[in-house]
Coordinates of N, CA and C and ligand atoms in Angstrom, one line a residue:
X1 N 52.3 20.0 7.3 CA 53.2 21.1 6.8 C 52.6 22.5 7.3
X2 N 53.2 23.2 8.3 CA 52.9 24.5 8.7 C 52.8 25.5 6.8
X3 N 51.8 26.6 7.3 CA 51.5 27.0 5.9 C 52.5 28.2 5.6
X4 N 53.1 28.7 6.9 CA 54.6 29.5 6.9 C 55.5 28.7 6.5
X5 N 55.9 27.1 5.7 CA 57.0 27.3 5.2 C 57.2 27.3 4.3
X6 N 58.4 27.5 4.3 CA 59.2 28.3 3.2 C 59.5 27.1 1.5
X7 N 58.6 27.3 0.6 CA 59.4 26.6 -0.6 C 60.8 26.3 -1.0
X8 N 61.3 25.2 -1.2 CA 62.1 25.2 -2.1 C 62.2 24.1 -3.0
X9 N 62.9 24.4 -4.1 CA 63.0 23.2 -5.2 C 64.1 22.6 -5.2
X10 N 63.9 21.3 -5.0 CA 65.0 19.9 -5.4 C 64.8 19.5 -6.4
X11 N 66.1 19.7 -7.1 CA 66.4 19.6 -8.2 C 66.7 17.6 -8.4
X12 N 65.1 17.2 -8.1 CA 64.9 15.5 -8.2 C 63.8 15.3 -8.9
X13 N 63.4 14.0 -9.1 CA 62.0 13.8 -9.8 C 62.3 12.4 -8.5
X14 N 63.1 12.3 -8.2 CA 63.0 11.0 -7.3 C 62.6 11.0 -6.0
X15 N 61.4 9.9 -6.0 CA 60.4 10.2 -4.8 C 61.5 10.0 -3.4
X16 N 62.4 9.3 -3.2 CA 62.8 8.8 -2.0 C 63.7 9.6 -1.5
X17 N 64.5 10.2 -2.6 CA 65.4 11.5 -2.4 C 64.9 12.5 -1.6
X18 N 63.7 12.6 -2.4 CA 62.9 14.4 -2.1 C 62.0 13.9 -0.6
X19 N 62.1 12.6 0.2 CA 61.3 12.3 0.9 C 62.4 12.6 2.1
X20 N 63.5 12.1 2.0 CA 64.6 11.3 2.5 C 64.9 13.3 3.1
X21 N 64.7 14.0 2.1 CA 65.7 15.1 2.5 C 64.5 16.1 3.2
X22 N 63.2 16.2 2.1 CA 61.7 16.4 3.4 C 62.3 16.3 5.1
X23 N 62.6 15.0 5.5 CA 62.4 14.3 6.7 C 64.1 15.3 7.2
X24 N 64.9 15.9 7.0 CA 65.7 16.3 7.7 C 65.5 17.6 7.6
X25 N 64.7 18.2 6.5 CA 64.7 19.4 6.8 C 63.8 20.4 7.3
X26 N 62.3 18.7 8.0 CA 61.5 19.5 8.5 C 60.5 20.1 8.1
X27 N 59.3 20.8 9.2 CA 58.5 21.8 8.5 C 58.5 22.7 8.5
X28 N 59.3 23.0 8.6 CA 59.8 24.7 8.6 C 59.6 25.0 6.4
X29 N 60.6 24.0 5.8 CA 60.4 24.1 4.8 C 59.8 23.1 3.8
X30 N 59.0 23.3 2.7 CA 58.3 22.7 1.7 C 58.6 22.0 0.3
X31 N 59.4 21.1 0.2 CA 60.2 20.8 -0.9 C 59.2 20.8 -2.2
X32 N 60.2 21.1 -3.3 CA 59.1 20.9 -4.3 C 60.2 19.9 -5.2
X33 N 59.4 19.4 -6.1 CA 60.1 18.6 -7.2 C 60.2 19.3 -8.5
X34 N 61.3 18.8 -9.4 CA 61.2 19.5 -10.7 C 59.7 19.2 -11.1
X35 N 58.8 18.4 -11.1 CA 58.2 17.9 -11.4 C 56.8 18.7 -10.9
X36 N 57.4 19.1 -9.9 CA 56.4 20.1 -9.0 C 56.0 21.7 -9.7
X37 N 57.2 22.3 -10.5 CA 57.1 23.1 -11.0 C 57.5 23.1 -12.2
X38 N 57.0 21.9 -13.1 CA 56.4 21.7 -14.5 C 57.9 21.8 -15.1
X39 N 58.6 21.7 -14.5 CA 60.4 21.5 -15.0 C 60.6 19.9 -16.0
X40 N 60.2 20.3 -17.1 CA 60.6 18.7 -17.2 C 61.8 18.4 -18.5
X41 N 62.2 19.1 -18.9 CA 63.6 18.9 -19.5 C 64.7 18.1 -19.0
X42 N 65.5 17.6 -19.6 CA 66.7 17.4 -18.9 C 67.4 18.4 -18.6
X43 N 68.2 18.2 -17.7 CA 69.0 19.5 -16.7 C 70.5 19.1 -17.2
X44 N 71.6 19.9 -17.9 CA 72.8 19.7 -18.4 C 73.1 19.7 -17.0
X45 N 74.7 18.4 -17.0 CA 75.3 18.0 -15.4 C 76.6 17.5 -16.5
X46 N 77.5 18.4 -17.0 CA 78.7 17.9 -18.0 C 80.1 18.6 -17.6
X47 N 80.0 18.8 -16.4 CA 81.3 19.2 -15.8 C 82.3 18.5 -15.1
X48 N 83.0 18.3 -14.7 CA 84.3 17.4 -14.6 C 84.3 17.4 -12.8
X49 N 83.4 18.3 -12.5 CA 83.9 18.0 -10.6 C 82.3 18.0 -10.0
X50 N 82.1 17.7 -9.3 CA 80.7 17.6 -7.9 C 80.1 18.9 -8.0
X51 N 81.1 19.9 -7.7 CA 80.9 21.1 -7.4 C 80.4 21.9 -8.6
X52 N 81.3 21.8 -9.6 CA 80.5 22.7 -10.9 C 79.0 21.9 -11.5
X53 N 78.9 20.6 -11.4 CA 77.5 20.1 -11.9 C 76.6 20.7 -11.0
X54 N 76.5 20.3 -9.9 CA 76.1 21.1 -8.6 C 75.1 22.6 -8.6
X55 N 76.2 23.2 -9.2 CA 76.0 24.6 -9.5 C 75.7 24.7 -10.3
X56 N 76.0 23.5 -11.9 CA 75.2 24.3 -12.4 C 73.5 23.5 -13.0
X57 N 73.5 22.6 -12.1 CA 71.9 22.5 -12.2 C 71.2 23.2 -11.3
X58 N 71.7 23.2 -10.2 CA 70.9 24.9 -9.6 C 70.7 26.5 -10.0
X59 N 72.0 26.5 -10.9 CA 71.5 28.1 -11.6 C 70.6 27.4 -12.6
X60 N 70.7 26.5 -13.7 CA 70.0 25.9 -14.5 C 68.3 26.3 -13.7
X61 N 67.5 25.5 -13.2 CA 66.6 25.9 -11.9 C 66.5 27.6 -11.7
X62 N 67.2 28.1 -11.3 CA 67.0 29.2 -10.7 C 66.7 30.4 -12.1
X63 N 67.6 30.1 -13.2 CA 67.6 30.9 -14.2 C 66.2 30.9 -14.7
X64 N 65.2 29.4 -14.6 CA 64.0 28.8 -15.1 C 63.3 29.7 -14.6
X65 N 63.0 29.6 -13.5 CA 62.2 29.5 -12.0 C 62.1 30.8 -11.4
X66 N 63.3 31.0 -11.2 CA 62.9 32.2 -9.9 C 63.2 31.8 -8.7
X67 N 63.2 30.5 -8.7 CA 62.5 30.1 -7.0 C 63.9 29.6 -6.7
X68 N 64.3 29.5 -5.0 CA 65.2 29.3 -4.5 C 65.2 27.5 -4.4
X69 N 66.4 27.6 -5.0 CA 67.1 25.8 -5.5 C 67.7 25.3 -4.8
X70 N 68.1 23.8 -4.9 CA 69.0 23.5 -4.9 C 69.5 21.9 -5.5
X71 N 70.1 21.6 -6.2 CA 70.5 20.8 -6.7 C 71.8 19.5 -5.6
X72 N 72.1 18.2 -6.0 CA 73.3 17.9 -5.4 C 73.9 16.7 -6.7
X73 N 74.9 16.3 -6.4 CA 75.9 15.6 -7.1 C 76.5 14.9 -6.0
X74 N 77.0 13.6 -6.4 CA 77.8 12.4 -5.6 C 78.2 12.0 -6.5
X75 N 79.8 11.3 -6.0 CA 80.5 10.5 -6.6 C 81.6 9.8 -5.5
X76 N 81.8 8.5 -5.9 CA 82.5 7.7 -4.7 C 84.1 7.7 -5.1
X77 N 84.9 8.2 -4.5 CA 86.4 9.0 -4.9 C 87.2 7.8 -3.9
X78 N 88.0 6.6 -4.8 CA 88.3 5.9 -4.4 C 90.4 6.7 -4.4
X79 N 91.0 6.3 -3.7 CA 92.6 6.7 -3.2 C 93.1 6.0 -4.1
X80 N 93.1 4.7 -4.3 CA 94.1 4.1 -5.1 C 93.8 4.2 -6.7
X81 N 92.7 4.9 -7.1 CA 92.4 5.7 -8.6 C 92.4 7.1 -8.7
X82 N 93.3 7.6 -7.7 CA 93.2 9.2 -7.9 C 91.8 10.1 -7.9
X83 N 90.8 9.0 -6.9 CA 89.8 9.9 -7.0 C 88.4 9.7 -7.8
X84 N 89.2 8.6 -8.7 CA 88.0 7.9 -9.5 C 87.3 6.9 -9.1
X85 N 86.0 6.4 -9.7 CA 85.3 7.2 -10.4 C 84.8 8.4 -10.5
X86 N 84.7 9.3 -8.9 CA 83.9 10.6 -8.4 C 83.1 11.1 -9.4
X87 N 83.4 11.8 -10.0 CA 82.2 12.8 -11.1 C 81.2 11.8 -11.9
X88 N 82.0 10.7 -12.2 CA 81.7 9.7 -13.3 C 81.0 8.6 -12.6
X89 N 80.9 8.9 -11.1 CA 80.2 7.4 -10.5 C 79.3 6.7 -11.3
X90 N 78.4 7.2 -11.8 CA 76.9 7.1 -12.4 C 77.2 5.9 -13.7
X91 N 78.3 6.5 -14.5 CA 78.6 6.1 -15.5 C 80.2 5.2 -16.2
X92 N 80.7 4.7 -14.8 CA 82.2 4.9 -15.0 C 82.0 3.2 -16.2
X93 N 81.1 2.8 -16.2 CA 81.6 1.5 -17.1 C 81.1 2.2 -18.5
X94 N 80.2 3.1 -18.7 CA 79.8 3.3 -20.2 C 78.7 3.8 -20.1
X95 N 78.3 4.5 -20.9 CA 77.2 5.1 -21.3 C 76.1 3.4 -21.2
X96 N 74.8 3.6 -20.4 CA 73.9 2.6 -20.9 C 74.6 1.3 -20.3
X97 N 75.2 1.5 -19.1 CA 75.8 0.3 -18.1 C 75.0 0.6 -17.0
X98 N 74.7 -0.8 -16.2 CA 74.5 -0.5 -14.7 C 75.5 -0.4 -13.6
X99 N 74.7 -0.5 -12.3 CA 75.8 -0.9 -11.4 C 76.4 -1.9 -10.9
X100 N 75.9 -2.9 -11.6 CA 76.1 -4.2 -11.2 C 77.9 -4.0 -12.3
X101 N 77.6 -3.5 -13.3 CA 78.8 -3.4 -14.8 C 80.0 -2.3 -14.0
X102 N 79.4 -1.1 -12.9 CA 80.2 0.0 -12.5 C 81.5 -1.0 -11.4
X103 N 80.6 -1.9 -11.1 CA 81.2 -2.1 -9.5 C 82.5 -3.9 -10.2
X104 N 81.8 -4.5 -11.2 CA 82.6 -5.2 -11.8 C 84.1 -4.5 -12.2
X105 N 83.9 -3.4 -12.9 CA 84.9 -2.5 -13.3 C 85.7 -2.1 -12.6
X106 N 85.0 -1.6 -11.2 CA 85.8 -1.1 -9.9 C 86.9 -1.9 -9.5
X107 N 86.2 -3.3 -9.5 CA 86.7 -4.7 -8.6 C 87.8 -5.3 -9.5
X108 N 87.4 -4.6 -10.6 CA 88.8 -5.2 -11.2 C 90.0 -4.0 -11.3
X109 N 89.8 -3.3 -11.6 CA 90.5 -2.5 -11.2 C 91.7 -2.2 -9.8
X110 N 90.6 -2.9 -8.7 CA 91.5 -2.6 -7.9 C 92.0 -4.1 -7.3
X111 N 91.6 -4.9 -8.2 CA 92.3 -6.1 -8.2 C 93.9 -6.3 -7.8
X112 N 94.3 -6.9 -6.8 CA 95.5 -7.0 -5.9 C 96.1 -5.9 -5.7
X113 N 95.4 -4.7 -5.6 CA 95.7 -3.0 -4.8 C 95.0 -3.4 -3.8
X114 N 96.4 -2.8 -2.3 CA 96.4 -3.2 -1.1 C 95.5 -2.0 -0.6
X115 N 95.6 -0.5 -0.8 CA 94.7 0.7 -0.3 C 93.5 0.8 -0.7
X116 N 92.2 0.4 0.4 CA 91.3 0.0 -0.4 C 90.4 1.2 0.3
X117 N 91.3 2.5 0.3 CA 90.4 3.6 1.2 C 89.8 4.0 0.2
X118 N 88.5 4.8 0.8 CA 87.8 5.4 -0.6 C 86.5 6.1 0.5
X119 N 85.9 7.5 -0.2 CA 85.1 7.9 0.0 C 83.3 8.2 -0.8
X120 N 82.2 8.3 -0.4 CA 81.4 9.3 -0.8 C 81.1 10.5 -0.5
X121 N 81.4 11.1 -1.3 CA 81.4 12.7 -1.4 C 80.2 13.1 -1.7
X122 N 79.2 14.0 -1.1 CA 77.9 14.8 -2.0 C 78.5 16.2 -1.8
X123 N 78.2 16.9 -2.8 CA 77.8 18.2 -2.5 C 76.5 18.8 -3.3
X124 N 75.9 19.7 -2.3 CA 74.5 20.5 -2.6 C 74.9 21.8 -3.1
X125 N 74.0 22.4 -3.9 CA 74.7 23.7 -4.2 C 73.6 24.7 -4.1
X126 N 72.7 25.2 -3.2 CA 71.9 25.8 -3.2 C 71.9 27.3 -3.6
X127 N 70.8 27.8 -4.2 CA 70.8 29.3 -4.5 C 69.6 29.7 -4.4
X128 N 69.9 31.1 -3.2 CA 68.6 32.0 -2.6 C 68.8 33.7 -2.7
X129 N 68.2 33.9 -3.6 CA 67.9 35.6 -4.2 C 69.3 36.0 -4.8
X130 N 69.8 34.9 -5.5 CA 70.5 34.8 -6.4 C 71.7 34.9 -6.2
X131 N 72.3 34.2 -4.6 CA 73.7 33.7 -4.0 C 73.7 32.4 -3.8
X132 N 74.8 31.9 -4.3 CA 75.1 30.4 -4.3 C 75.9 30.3 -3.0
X133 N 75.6 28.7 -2.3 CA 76.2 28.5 -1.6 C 76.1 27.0 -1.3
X134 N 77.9 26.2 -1.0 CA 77.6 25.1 -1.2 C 77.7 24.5 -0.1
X135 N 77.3 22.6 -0.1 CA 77.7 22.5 1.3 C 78.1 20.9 1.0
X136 N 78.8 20.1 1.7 CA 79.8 19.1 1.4 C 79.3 17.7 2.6
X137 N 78.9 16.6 2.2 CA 78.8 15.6 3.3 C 80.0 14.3 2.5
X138 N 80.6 13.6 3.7 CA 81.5 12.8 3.7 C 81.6 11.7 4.1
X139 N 81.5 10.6 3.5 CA 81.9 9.3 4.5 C 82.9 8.6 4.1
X140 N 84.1 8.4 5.1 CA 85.0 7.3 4.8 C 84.8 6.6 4.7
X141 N 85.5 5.3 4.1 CA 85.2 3.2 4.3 C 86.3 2.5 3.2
X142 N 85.8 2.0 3.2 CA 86.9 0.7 2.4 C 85.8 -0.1 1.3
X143 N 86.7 0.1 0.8 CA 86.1 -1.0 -0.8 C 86.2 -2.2 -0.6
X144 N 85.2 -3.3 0.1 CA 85.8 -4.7 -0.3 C 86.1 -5.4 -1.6
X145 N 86.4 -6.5 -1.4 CA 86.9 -7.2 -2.7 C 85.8 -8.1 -3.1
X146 N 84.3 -8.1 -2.8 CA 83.6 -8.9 -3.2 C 82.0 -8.2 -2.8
X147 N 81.3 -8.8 -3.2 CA 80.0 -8.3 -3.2 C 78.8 -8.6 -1.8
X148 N 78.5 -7.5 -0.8 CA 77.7 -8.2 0.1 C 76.9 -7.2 0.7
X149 N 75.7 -8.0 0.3 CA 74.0 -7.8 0.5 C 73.6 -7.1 -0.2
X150 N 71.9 -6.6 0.2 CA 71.2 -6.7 -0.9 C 70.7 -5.5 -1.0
X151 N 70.6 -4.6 -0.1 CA 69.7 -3.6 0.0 C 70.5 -2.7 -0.8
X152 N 69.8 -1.1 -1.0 CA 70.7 0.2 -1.4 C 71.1 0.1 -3.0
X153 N 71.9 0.9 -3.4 CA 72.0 0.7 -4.9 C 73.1 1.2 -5.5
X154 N 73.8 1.7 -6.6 CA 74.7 1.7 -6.6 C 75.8 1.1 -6.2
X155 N 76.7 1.5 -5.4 CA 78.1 0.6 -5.5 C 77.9 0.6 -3.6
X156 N 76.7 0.4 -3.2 CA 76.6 0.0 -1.4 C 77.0 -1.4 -1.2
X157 N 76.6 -2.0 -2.7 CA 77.6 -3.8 -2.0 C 78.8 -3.9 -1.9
X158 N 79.8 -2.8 -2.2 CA 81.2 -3.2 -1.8 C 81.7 -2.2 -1.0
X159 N 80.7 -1.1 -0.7 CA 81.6 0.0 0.4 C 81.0 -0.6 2.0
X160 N 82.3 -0.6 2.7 CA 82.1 -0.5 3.9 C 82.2 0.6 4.6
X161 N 81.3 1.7 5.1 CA 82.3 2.5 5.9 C 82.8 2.3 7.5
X162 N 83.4 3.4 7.7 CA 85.0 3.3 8.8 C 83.9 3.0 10.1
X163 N 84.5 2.6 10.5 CA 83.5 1.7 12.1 C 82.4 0.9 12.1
X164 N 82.1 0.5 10.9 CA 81.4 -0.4 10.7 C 81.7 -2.3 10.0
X165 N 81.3 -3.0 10.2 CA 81.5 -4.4 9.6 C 80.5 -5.0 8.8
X166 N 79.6 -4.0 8.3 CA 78.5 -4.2 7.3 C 78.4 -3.4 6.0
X167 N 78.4 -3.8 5.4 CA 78.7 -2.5 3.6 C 77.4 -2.3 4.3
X168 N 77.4 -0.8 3.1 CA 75.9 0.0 3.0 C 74.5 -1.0 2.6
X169 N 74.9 -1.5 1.5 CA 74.1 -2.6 1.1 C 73.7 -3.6 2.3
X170 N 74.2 -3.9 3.3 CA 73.5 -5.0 4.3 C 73.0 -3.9 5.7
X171 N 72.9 -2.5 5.5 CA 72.1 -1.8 6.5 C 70.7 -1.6 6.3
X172 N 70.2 -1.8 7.6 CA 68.8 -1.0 7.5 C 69.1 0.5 6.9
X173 N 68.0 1.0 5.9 CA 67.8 2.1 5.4 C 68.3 3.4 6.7
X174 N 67.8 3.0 7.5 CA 67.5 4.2 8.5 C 69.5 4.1 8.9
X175 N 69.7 3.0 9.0 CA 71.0 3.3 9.9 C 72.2 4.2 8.7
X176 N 71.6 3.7 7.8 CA 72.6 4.3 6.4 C 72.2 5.6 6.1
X177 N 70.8 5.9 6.3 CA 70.5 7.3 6.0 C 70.8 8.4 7.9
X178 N 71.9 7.5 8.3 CA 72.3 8.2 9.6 C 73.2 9.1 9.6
X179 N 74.2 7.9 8.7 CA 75.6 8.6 8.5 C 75.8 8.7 7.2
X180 N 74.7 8.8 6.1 CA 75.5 8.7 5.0 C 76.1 10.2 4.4
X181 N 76.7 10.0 3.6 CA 77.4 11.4 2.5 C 75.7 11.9 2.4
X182 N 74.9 11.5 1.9 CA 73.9 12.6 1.5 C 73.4 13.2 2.8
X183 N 73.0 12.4 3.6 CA 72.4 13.2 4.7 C 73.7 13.9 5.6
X184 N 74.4 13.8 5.5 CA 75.6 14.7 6.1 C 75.5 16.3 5.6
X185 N 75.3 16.2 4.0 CA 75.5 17.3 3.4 C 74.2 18.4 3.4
X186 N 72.6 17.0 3.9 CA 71.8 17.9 3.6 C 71.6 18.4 5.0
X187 N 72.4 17.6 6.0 CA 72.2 18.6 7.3 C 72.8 20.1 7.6
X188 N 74.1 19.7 7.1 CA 74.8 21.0 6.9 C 74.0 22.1 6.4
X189 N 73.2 21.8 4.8 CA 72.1 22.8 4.3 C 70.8 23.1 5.3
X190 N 70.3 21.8 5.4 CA 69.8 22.6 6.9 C 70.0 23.3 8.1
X191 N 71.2 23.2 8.4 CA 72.0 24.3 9.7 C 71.8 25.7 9.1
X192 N 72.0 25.5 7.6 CA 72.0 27.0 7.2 C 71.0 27.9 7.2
X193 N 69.5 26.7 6.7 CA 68.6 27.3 6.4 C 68.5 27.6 7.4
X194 N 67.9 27.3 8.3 CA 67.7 27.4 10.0 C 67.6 28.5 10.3
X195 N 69.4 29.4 10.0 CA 69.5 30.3 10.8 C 69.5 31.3 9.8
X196 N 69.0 31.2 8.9 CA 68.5 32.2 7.5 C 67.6 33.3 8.0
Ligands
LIG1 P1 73.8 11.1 -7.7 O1 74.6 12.3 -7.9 O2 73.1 11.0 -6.4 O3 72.9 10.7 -8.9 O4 74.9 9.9 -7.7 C1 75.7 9.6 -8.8 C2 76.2 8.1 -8.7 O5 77.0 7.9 -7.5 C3 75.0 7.1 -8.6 O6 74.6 6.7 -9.8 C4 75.7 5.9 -7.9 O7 76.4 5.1 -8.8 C5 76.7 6.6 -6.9 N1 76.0 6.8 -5.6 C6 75.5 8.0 -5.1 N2 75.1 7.8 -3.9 C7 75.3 6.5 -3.6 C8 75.0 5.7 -2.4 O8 74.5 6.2 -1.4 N3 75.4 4.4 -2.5 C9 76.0 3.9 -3.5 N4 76.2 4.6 -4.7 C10 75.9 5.9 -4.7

């Protein structure tokens, strides 16, 4: 890590995340973890869309801190639920369910519905000298009707995305962290930093 770069805090305690987004954003900049700067509260995330949780666990952060944030939010916005689960991925079977209970729920749900388009959406919401600014990664695919492979977490055993014939769950890590919704959105944030 060059000693010119620039801190910022990710609003993670999760090692793979804060490694995952390290590796695209280079040495230019220095991630820190909540955990890095003795943040250890829960962070309120009780808003109804990507975009306002987003924002407001990075003012959350920034109101703490001082230090330039950034927080992100995902949710998988399926067409034939109007978008749902999106905000609620995390939680759409219940409070204290897993994913194995989210993706049951899903599959029934979209039991003999023919549109089985659906996206992951992330958005980041970064804030530097106290201007917010967001940025948005996307991947189309299709929801299969049954469960396949092993890897990844969440609901990667039934999404396939668009030009592929493997769900997320049967990719090498690296090929998924190619195209996925999060690295889409943290590249975008890195285009920005870049040219900061
Ligand atoms: P978070 O905002 O990254 O915590 O994501 C919220 C929820 O969306 C997670 O608990 C998962 O259910 C789902 N999710 C987010 N990213 C992925 C992914 O890459 N694959 C599968 N599910 C995901």
């Amino acid at each position: 890590m060059s000693k010119s770069a620039r801190e910022l805090v990710f609003a993670t305690n999760n090692p793979h995340k804060l490694l995952e987004v390290q590796h695209i954003l280079g040495e230019s900049f220095k991630l820190l973890s909540l955990q890095d700067i003795n943040l250890t509260e829960e962070i309120p995330e009780d808003h109804d869309t990507l975009e306002k949780n987003a924002l407001q666990k990075a003012w959350y952060i920034y109101n703490k801190s001082a230090v330039s944030c950034f927080a992100d939010d995902t949710g998988l916005e399926v067409d034939a639920l109007d978008g749902k689960p999106g905000v609620y991925s995390a939680r759409y079977a219940g409070e204290g369910k897993n994913s194995k209970d989210n993706i049951k729920k899903l599959l029934k749900e979209l039991q003999g519905v023919k549109n089985r388009k659906a996206r992951f959406r992330t958005v980041i919401a970064l804030i530097v000298d106290g201007n917010e600014h967001l940025f948005e990664g996307i991947v189309n695919g299709l929801i299969i009707d049954y469960e396949r492979g092993e890897d990844g977490f969440g609901y990667d055993p039934i999404f396939q995305p668009d030009g592929f014939s493997l769900t997320f769950a049967q990719m090498p890590l690296d090929q998924k962290n190619d195209i996925s919704h999060r690295a889409r959105a943290v590249n975008h944030l890195a285009d920005f930093l870049m040219k900061q």
